[in-house]
Amino acid sequence: MRKIITVSREFGSGGREFGKRLAEHLGVGYFDGEVVEALARQTSLDKGYLDKVLENGVTHFPASYANSFSRISAASNSAMLIAKQHNVIKEIAKNNDCVIVGRGADSVLDDLKPFKIFVYADMAAKIARCRGRMPEGENPSDKELEKKIKGIDKGRRTTHDLYSSFVWGDKAAYNLCVNTSGLSIESVVPAVAEIISDYFKN
Amino acid sequence: MRKIITVSREFGSGGREFGKRLAEHLGVGYFDGEVVEALARQTSLDKGYLDKVLENGVTHFPASYANSFSRISAASNSAMLIAKQHNVIKEIAKNNDCVIVGRGADSVLDDLKPFKIFVYADMAAKIARCRGRMPEGENPSDKELEKKIKGIDKGRRTTHDLYSSFVWGDKAAYNLCVNTSGLSIESVVPAVAEIISDYFKN
């Protein structure tokens, strides 16, 4: 049985760091942007373009897409690329013990009984984390950052739920939900890895 | 700073075993029925009676309480006892590093920054666990057990939420949510204890 761990996460909660450290600790493959890179190779499309389409999902279009034909065409293009991304994810999981971050992997791989983690945090912690990663010179207010964080998570939830039998972030669908506020991700990852080992033993 | 851990749990998920093993592993006090025992001593009321009143909360009354006066009187009695129970919980937390299971401790002690765990499980796992603890001779159907489990959790949620600023089981309010399905509680408790140690270090 493949050891597959999916990490879904709120923006700013440290989910990516969590997933990366977890993969390192477990000695398995780590897949995040790698999924899009594989898709870019397959489709000969630009990775930056794919990132944008896949992140915004099927519900947000540029304001320039004023008429409904443009919108339908964009939606069907986006849906097609998301379906292709799902195939890439299945292929990865077939060939590797791995940690996959985001990209609907929790739902796409559900039949394979992955260990599903949801990483989240209090808003204050997420704002602080985002601020720590801002390019120099940028100094948005807390309110602006909160709006950005909520907007990104709304996009993730919408895209996820369109292709899933469960709701993004609903704890019932996950094996473990970790609130990173007040925790050192580096310190707790080994403990989480032990819980995961127990799951794959049973 | 006191190390206080609250364990809230779905009925049948193994939350009590989880809390007990956690307290043993951490070498701190374990409080569950002990809270009611202390309350029984304080009020000179029977523990069995208190269990019933505190478990059913303020919304369920015996059918015999037909008129509204009986209902109001029962509700105010129940509310008074719940308030007294909260004082017992605060007293325990003042004097002991501890694990407290249920009883609204997650909300009552929130100011003390406890490490708050929510233990849950898939319905099939909860049914199996309940069935394993049935007295000999009892053999309810899965449907009956599911109804019972949902009913008990509804009571817990209702009573909790009346006295809390957050919703029972809403992951945002907890530090860690553990789905025990597919895990051995005994095996994973040491790992959870490590996560808790990190929380109290920071």
Short mmCIF file of C-alpha atoms in Angstrom, two decimals:
data_model
loop_
_atom_site.label_atom_id
_atom_site.label_comp_id
_atom_site.label_asym_id
_atom_site.label_seq_id
_atom_site.Cartn_x
_atom_site.Cartn_y
_atom_site.Cartn_z
CA MET A 1 0.00 0.00 0.00
CA ARG A 2 1.38 3.37 -1.04
CA LYS A 3 1.94 5.91 1.72
CA ILE A 4 0.21 8.98 0.42
CA ILE A 5 -0.23 12.07 2.55
CA THR A 6 -2.27 15.02 1.38
CA VAL A 7 -1.87 18.42 2.98
CA SER A 8 -4.69 20.90 2.51
CA ARG A 9 -4.19 24.29 4.07
CA GLU A 10 -5.46 27.74 4.75
CA PHE A 11 -3.40 30.46 3.11
CA GLY A 12 -0.80 31.78 5.55
CA SER A 13 -1.02 28.83 7.96
CA GLY A 14 2.35 27.37 7.01
CA GLY A 15 0.88 24.37 5.21
CA ARG A 16 3.52 24.36 2.53
CA GLU A 17 6.38 24.41 5.08
CA PHE A 18 4.50 21.71 6.99
CA GLY A 19 4.22 19.49 3.93
CA LYS A 20 7.81 20.04 2.86
CA ARG A 21 9.25 19.20 6.28
CA LEU A 22 6.94 16.20 6.57
CA ALA A 23 8.10 14.78 3.24
CA GLU A 24 11.73 15.32 4.25
CA HIS A 25 11.15 13.63 7.60
CA LEU A 26 9.34 10.67 6.06
CA GLY A 27 11.80 10.41 3.21
CA VAL A 28 9.09 10.51 0.54
CA GLY A 29 8.50 12.71 -2.49
CA TYR A 30 7.14 16.22 -2.11
CA PHE A 31 4.74 17.55 -4.72
CA ASP A 32 3.35 21.04 -4.89
CA GLY A 33 4.49 23.25 -7.77
CA GLU A 34 5.91 20.01 -9.23
CA VAL A 35 2.35 19.03 -10.19
CA VAL A 36 1.99 22.14 -12.33
CA GLU A 37 5.43 21.69 -13.83
CA ALA A 38 4.47 18.19 -14.98
CA LEU A 39 1.25 19.58 -16.41
CA ALA A 40 3.17 22.33 -18.20
CA ARG A 41 5.38 19.71 -19.84
CA GLN A 42 2.36 17.64 -20.87
CA THR A 43 0.36 20.51 -22.32
CA SER A 44 3.23 22.70 -23.55
CA LEU A 45 1.54 25.56 -21.72
CA ASP A 46 3.38 28.14 -19.68
CA LYS A 47 3.62 27.30 -15.94
CA GLY A 48 2.76 30.88 -14.94
CA TYR A 49 -0.38 30.74 -17.05
CA LEU A 50 -1.35 27.35 -15.56
CA ASP A 51 -0.76 28.60 -12.03
CA LYS A 52 -3.16 31.44 -12.63
CA VAL A 53 -5.88 29.34 -14.25
CA LEU A 54 -5.64 26.54 -11.68
CA GLU A 55 -5.53 28.85 -8.71
CA ASN A 56 -8.45 30.99 -9.74
CA GLY A 57 -10.49 27.94 -10.54
CA VAL A 58 -13.57 28.08 -12.69
CA THR A 59 -15.37 30.97 -11.06
CA HIS A 60 -13.13 34.00 -11.48
CA PHE A 61 -12.39 35.58 -14.80
CA PRO A 62 -10.54 38.70 -15.81
CA ALA A 63 -12.82 41.72 -16.08
CA SER A 64 -11.94 41.83 -19.78
CA TYR A 65 -13.96 38.63 -20.30
CA ALA A 66 -17.06 40.71 -20.62
CA ASN A 67 -19.27 38.55 -22.77
CA SER A 68 -20.67 35.21 -21.85
CA PHE A 69 -18.96 33.38 -24.71
CA SER A 70 -15.53 34.37 -23.35
CA ARG A 71 -16.62 33.27 -19.91
CA ILE A 72 -17.92 29.89 -21.02
CA SER A 73 -14.84 29.30 -23.06
CA ALA A 74 -12.59 30.26 -20.13
CA ALA A 75 -14.57 28.04 -17.78
CA SER A 76 -14.35 25.03 -20.04
CA ASN A 77 -10.63 25.62 -20.57
CA SER A 78 -10.12 25.86 -16.83
CA ALA A 79 -12.20 22.73 -16.13
CA MET A 80 -10.20 20.83 -18.75
CA LEU A 81 -6.90 21.87 -17.18
CA ILE A 82 -8.12 20.94 -13.69
CA ALA A 83 -9.10 17.49 -14.98
CA LYS A 84 -5.65 17.11 -16.51
CA GLN A 85 -4.09 18.19 -13.22
CA HIS A 86 -6.08 15.46 -11.46
CA ASN A 87 -4.60 12.89 -13.84
CA VAL A 88 -1.10 14.15 -13.09
CA ILE A 89 -1.84 13.77 -9.36
CA LYS A 90 -3.09 10.20 -9.82
CA GLU A 91 0.01 9.33 -11.81
CA ILE A 92 2.28 10.75 -9.08
CA ALA A 93 0.44 8.78 -6.38
CA LYS A 94 0.66 5.59 -8.41
CA ASN A 95 4.42 5.80 -8.62
CA ASN A 96 5.51 7.42 -5.36
CA ASP A 97 5.04 7.42 -1.62
CA CYS A 98 4.50 11.13 -1.32
CA VAL A 99 3.22 14.29 0.33
CA ILE A 100 1.03 16.34 -2.01
CA VAL A 101 0.10 19.87 -1.00
CA GLY A 102 -3.22 21.35 -2.13
CA ARG A 103 -4.54 20.95 -5.69
CA GLY A 104 -7.55 18.90 -4.60
CA ALA A 105 -5.34 15.85 -4.00
CA ASP A 106 -7.28 15.06 -0.78
CA SER A 107 -10.37 14.42 -2.85
CA VAL A 108 -8.79 13.13 -6.09
CA LEU A 109 -6.87 10.41 -4.23
CA ASP A 110 -9.55 9.55 -1.66
CA ASP A 111 -9.96 5.98 -2.94
CA LEU A 112 -6.32 5.28 -2.15
CA LYS A 113 -6.96 6.02 1.56
CA PRO A 114 -4.36 8.74 1.92
CA PHE A 115 -3.63 10.26 5.32
CA LYS A 116 -5.35 13.61 4.96
CA ILE A 117 -4.10 16.60 6.93
CA PHE A 118 -5.69 20.02 7.12
CA VAL A 119 -3.39 22.80 8.30
CA TYR A 120 -4.94 26.01 9.57
CA ALA A 121 -4.23 28.89 11.95
CA ASP A 122 -5.78 31.84 13.74
CA MET A 123 -6.17 34.92 11.54
CA ALA A 124 -3.61 36.92 13.57
CA ALA A 125 -1.00 34.21 13.03
CA LYS A 126 -1.78 34.02 9.31
CA ILE A 127 -1.47 37.78 8.94
CA ALA A 128 1.87 37.75 10.79
CA ARG A 129 3.15 34.93 8.58
CA CYS A 130 2.11 36.70 5.39
CA ARG A 131 3.68 39.94 6.54
CA GLY A 132 6.96 38.16 7.22
CA ARG A 133 7.07 37.08 3.59
CA MET A 134 6.15 40.37 1.98
CA PRO A 135 8.57 41.78 -0.60
CA GLU A 136 10.42 44.78 0.82
CA GLY A 137 8.53 48.04 0.45
CA GLU A 138 5.08 46.47 0.56
CA ASN A 139 3.20 47.29 3.71
CA PRO A 140 -0.50 46.44 3.50
CA SER A 141 -2.75 46.95 6.54
CA ASP A 142 -3.91 43.97 8.59
CA LYS A 143 -7.36 44.50 7.12
CA GLU A 144 -6.03 44.31 3.58
CA LEU A 145 -4.08 41.14 4.38
CA GLU A 146 -7.12 39.53 6.02
CA LYS A 147 -9.16 40.29 2.93
CA LYS A 148 -6.50 38.79 0.68
CA ILE A 149 -6.22 35.65 2.85
CA LYS A 150 -9.97 35.13 2.92
CA GLY A 151 -10.20 35.70 -0.83
CA ILE A 152 -7.55 33.09 -1.62
CA ASP A 153 -9.15 30.53 0.71
CA LYS A 154 -12.54 31.21 -0.85
CA GLY A 155 -11.07 30.40 -4.25
CA ARG A 156 -9.50 27.21 -2.93
CA ARG A 157 -12.74 26.11 -1.31
CA THR A 158 -14.82 26.84 -4.41
CA THR A 159 -12.52 25.01 -6.80
CA HIS A 160 -12.09 22.10 -4.39
CA ASP A 161 -15.76 21.62 -3.69
CA LEU A 162 -16.72 21.58 -7.36
CA TYR A 163 -14.73 18.37 -7.78
CA SER A 164 -15.15 16.78 -4.38
CA SER A 165 -17.65 14.75 -2.41
CA PHE A 166 -16.65 16.60 0.75
CA VAL A 167 -16.25 20.19 1.81
CA TRP A 168 -12.78 21.78 1.90
CA GLY A 169 -11.72 22.14 5.53
CA ASP A 170 -14.59 20.10 7.01
CA LYS A 171 -12.72 18.17 9.70
CA ALA A 172 -14.89 15.08 9.20
CA ALA A 173 -13.09 14.44 5.91
CA TYR A 174 -9.57 14.64 7.35
CA ASN A 175 -7.49 12.38 9.59
CA LEU A 176 -5.80 15.23 11.40
CA CYS A 177 -6.38 18.98 11.58
CA VAL A 178 -3.47 21.00 12.94
CA ASN A 179 -3.78 24.59 14.09
CA THR A 180 -0.24 25.89 13.71
CA SER A 181 -0.81 28.98 15.90
CA GLY A 182 1.49 28.73 18.90
CA LEU A 183 3.36 25.73 17.48
CA SER A 184 6.74 25.43 15.83
CA ILE A 185 6.10 23.54 12.59
CA GLU A 186 9.66 22.26 12.57
CA SER A 187 9.26 20.81 16.08
CA VAL A 188 5.87 19.13 15.64
CA VAL A 189 6.39 17.51 12.24
CA PRO A 190 8.25 14.47 13.67
CA ALA A 191 5.30 13.82 16.03
CA VAL A 192 2.84 14.09 13.15
CA ALA A 193 5.01 11.66 11.18
CA GLU A 194 4.60 9.14 14.01
CA ILE A 195 0.83 9.42 13.89
CA ILE A 196 1.02 8.86 10.13
CA SER A 197 3.21 5.77 10.61
CA ASP A 198 0.59 4.32 12.93
CA TYR A 199 -2.13 4.93 10.32
CA PHE A 200 -0.24 3.04 7.63
CA LYS A 201 0.53 0.22 10.04
CA ASN A 202 -3.15 -0.46 10.73
CA MET B 1 1.97 28.65 33.30
CA ARG B 2 -0.29 25.70 34.04
CA LYS B 3 -0.37 22.94 31.45
CA ILE B 4 -4.06 22.45 30.85
CA ILE B 5 -5.34 20.18 28.12
CA THR B 6 -9.02 19.95 27.29
CA VAL B 7 -10.38 17.01 25.34
CA SER B 8 -13.73 17.47 23.67
CA ARG B 9 -15.07 14.49 21.81
CA GLU B 10 -17.77 12.91 19.74
CA PHE B 11 -19.55 10.06 21.48
CA GLY B 12 -17.95 6.75 20.50
CA SER B 13 -14.74 8.27 19.15
CA GLY B 14 -12.58 7.10 22.04
CA GLY B 15 -12.11 10.58 23.50
CA ARG B 16 -12.20 9.37 27.07
CA GLU B 17 -9.54 6.71 26.45
CA PHE B 18 -7.55 9.34 24.57
CA GLY B 19 -7.72 11.78 27.50
CA LYS B 20 -6.91 9.15 30.08
CA ARG B 21 -3.86 7.85 28.22
CA LEU B 22 -2.71 11.40 27.54
CA ALA B 23 -2.89 12.33 31.23
CA GLU B 24 -0.98 9.17 32.16
CA HIS B 25 1.66 9.86 29.52
CA LEU B 26 2.10 13.50 30.57
CA GLY B 27 1.99 12.63 34.26
CA VAL B 28 -0.78 15.14 35.00
CA GLY B 29 -4.20 14.85 36.64
CA TYR B 30 -7.13 13.38 34.75
CA PHE B 31 -10.58 14.84 35.30
CA ASP B 32 -13.81 13.55 33.86
CA GLY B 33 -16.31 11.98 36.28
CA GLU B 34 -14.10 13.51 38.98
CA VAL B 35 -15.62 16.91 38.18
CA VAL B 36 -19.09 15.65 38.96
CA GLU B 37 -17.89 13.89 42.10
CA ALA B 38 -16.49 17.17 43.41
CA LEU B 39 -19.76 18.87 42.56
CA ALA B 40 -21.70 16.15 44.34
CA ARG B 41 -19.64 16.75 47.47
CA GLN B 42 -20.18 20.51 47.26
CA THR B 43 -23.91 20.37 46.71
CA SER B 44 -24.72 17.18 48.65
CA LEU B 45 -26.60 16.03 45.57
CA ASP B 46 -26.48 12.51 44.21
CA LYS B 47 -23.84 11.95 41.49
CA GLY B 48 -26.26 9.95 39.36
CA TYR B 49 -28.77 12.79 39.46
CA LEU B 50 -26.07 15.34 38.59
CA ASP B 51 -24.82 13.22 35.70
CA LYS B 52 -28.28 13.18 34.24
CA VAL B 53 -28.96 16.89 34.67
CA LEU B 54 -25.55 17.95 33.39
CA GLU B 55 -25.57 15.58 30.46
CA ASN B 56 -29.03 16.48 29.24
CA GLY B 57 -28.29 20.17 29.56
CA VAL B 58 -30.97 22.75 29.70
CA THR B 59 -33.05 21.72 26.74
CA HIS B 60 -34.33 18.25 27.50
CA PHE B 61 -36.84 17.52 30.23
CA PRO B 62 -38.69 14.42 31.27
CA ALA B 63 -42.06 14.12 29.55
CA SER B 64 -43.63 14.37 33.00
CA TYR B 65 -42.62 18.03 33.14
CA ALA B 66 -45.73 18.96 31.29
CA ASN B 67 -46.36 22.48 32.39
CA SER B 68 -44.16 25.43 31.74
CA PHE B 69 -43.53 26.15 35.41
CA SER B 70 -41.91 22.73 35.87
CA ARG B 71 -39.86 23.34 32.74
CA ILE B 72 -38.65 26.78 33.78
CA SER B 73 -37.82 25.50 37.21
CA ALA B 74 -35.91 22.51 35.78
CA ALA B 75 -34.07 24.78 33.34
CA SER B 76 -32.99 27.19 36.04
CA ASN B 77 -31.90 24.31 38.28
CA SER B 78 -29.88 22.83 35.42
CA ALA B 79 -28.33 26.20 34.55
CA MET B 80 -27.37 26.70 38.20
CA LEU B 81 -25.70 23.30 38.36
CA ILE B 82 -23.83 23.88 35.11
CA ALA B 83 -22.53 27.19 36.50
CA LYS B 84 -21.39 25.41 39.65
CA GLN B 85 -19.71 22.77 37.51
CA HIS B 86 -17.82 25.52 35.70
CA ASN B 87 -16.53 26.79 39.04
CA VAL B 88 -15.34 23.31 39.95
CA ILE B 89 -13.50 23.13 36.60
CA LYS B 90 -11.83 26.52 37.21
CA GLU B 91 -10.75 25.41 40.67
CA ILE B 92 -9.24 22.19 39.27
CA ALA B 93 -7.34 24.10 36.59
CA LYS B 94 -6.02 26.59 39.16
CA ASN B 95 -4.47 23.85 41.24
CA ASN B 96 -3.41 21.18 38.73
CA ASP B 97 -1.70 20.60 35.44
CA CYS B 98 -4.41 18.43 33.98
CA VAL B 99 -6.40 16.82 31.19
CA ILE B 100 -10.12 17.60 31.46
CA VAL B 101 -12.52 15.67 29.27
CA GLY B 102 -15.74 17.28 28.12
CA ARG B 103 -17.95 19.38 30.42
CA GLY B 104 -17.40 22.58 28.47
CA ALA B 105 -13.87 22.90 29.88
CA ASP B 106 -12.58 23.98 26.46
CA SER B 107 -14.69 27.11 26.68
CA VAL B 108 -14.70 27.66 30.47
CA LEU B 109 -10.88 27.67 30.61
CA ASP B 110 -10.24 29.48 27.34
CA ASP B 111 -8.58 32.46 29.05
CA LEU B 112 -5.92 30.15 30.48
CA LYS B 113 -4.83 29.19 26.95
CA PRO B 114 -5.31 25.44 27.32
CA PHE B 115 -4.25 23.10 24.54
CA LYS B 116 -7.64 22.17 23.12
CA ILE B 117 -8.12 18.82 21.41
CA PHE B 118 -11.21 17.61 19.58
CA VAL B 119 -11.43 13.85 19.13
CA TYR B 120 -13.80 12.50 16.49
CA ALA B 121 -14.26 9.52 14.21
CA ASP B 122 -16.15 8.21 11.21
CA MET B 123 -19.65 6.99 12.03
CA ALA B 124 -18.79 3.35 11.22
CA ALA B 125 -15.88 3.45 13.68
CA LYS B 126 -18.07 5.03 16.38
CA ILE B 127 -20.76 2.41 15.91
CA ALA B 128 -18.18 -0.38 16.14
CA ARG B 129 -16.71 1.12 19.29
CA CYS B 130 -20.12 1.48 20.95
CA ARG B 131 -21.04 -2.06 19.99
CA GLY B 132 -17.85 -3.36 21.60
CA ARG B 133 -18.93 -1.82 24.90
CA MET B 134 -22.54 -2.98 24.92
CA PRO B 135 -23.69 -4.97 27.94
CA GLU B 136 -24.18 -8.62 27.01
CA GLY B 137 -27.58 -9.34 25.54
CA GLU B 138 -28.09 -5.87 24.03
CA ASN B 139 -27.94 -5.90 20.28
CA PRO B 140 -29.23 -2.68 18.73
CA SER B 141 -29.09 -2.19 14.97
CA ASP B 142 -26.49 0.11 13.41
CA LYS B 143 -29.28 2.55 12.68
CA GLU B 144 -30.35 2.63 16.32
CA LEU B 145 -26.77 3.16 17.46
CA GLU B 146 -26.24 5.94 14.93
CA LYS B 147 -29.38 7.66 16.20
CA LYS B 148 -28.18 7.35 19.79
CA ILE B 149 -24.70 8.69 18.95
CA LYS B 150 -26.11 11.65 17.07
CA GLY B 151 -28.56 12.38 19.88
CA ILE B 152 -25.85 12.43 22.54
CA ASP B 153 -23.62 14.66 20.45
CA LYS B 154 -26.52 17.00 19.77
CA GLY B 155 -27.02 17.34 23.55
CA ARG B 156 -23.33 18.04 24.05
CA ARG B 157 -23.28 20.64 21.32
CA THR B 158 -26.41 22.39 22.58
CA THR B 159 -25.26 22.59 26.19
CA HIS B 160 -21.73 23.62 25.16
CA ASP B 161 -22.80 26.34 22.79
CA LEU B 162 -25.15 27.96 25.31
CA TYR B 163 -22.13 28.78 27.47
CA SER B 164 -19.46 29.28 24.88
CA SER B 165 -18.21 31.92 22.47
CA PHE B 166 -17.38 29.21 19.95
CA VAL B 167 -19.16 26.27 18.39
CA TRP B 168 -18.56 22.75 19.73
CA GLY B 169 -16.43 20.86 17.21
CA ASP B 170 -15.61 23.87 15.04
CA LYS B 171 -11.96 23.17 14.27
CA ALA B 172 -11.07 26.88 14.33
CA ALA B 173 -11.46 26.84 18.12
CA TYR B 174 -9.15 23.87 18.71
CA ASN B 175 -5.39 23.36 18.51
CA LEU B 176 -5.65 19.82 17.21
CA CYS B 177 -8.50 17.70 15.85
CA VAL B 178 -7.80 13.97 15.73
CA ASN B 179 -9.89 11.51 13.74
CA THR B 180 -9.30 8.24 15.58
CA SER B 181 -10.62 6.05 12.72
CA GLY B 182 -7.78 3.87 11.54
CA LEU B 183 -5.49 4.88 14.41
CA SER B 184 -4.50 3.10 17.60
CA ILE B 185 -5.17 5.61 20.38
CA GLU B 186 -2.54 3.98 22.55
CA SER B 187 0.10 4.34 19.83
CA VAL B 188 -0.57 7.94 18.85
CA VAL B 189 -0.96 9.50 22.31
CA PRO B 190 2.83 9.86 22.84
CA ALA B 191 3.09 11.79 19.55
CA VAL B 192 0.21 14.06 20.54
CA ALA B 193 1.95 14.63 23.88
CA GLU B 194 5.01 15.89 21.98
CA ILE B 195 2.92 18.38 20.06
CA ILE B 196 1.46 19.57 23.38
CA SER B 197 4.94 19.96 24.87
CA ASP B 198 5.90 22.19 21.98
CA TYR B 199 2.80 24.35 22.55
CA PHE B 200 3.65 24.93 26.21
CA LYS B 201 7.29 25.68 25.32
CA ASN B 202 6.35 28.54 23.01
#
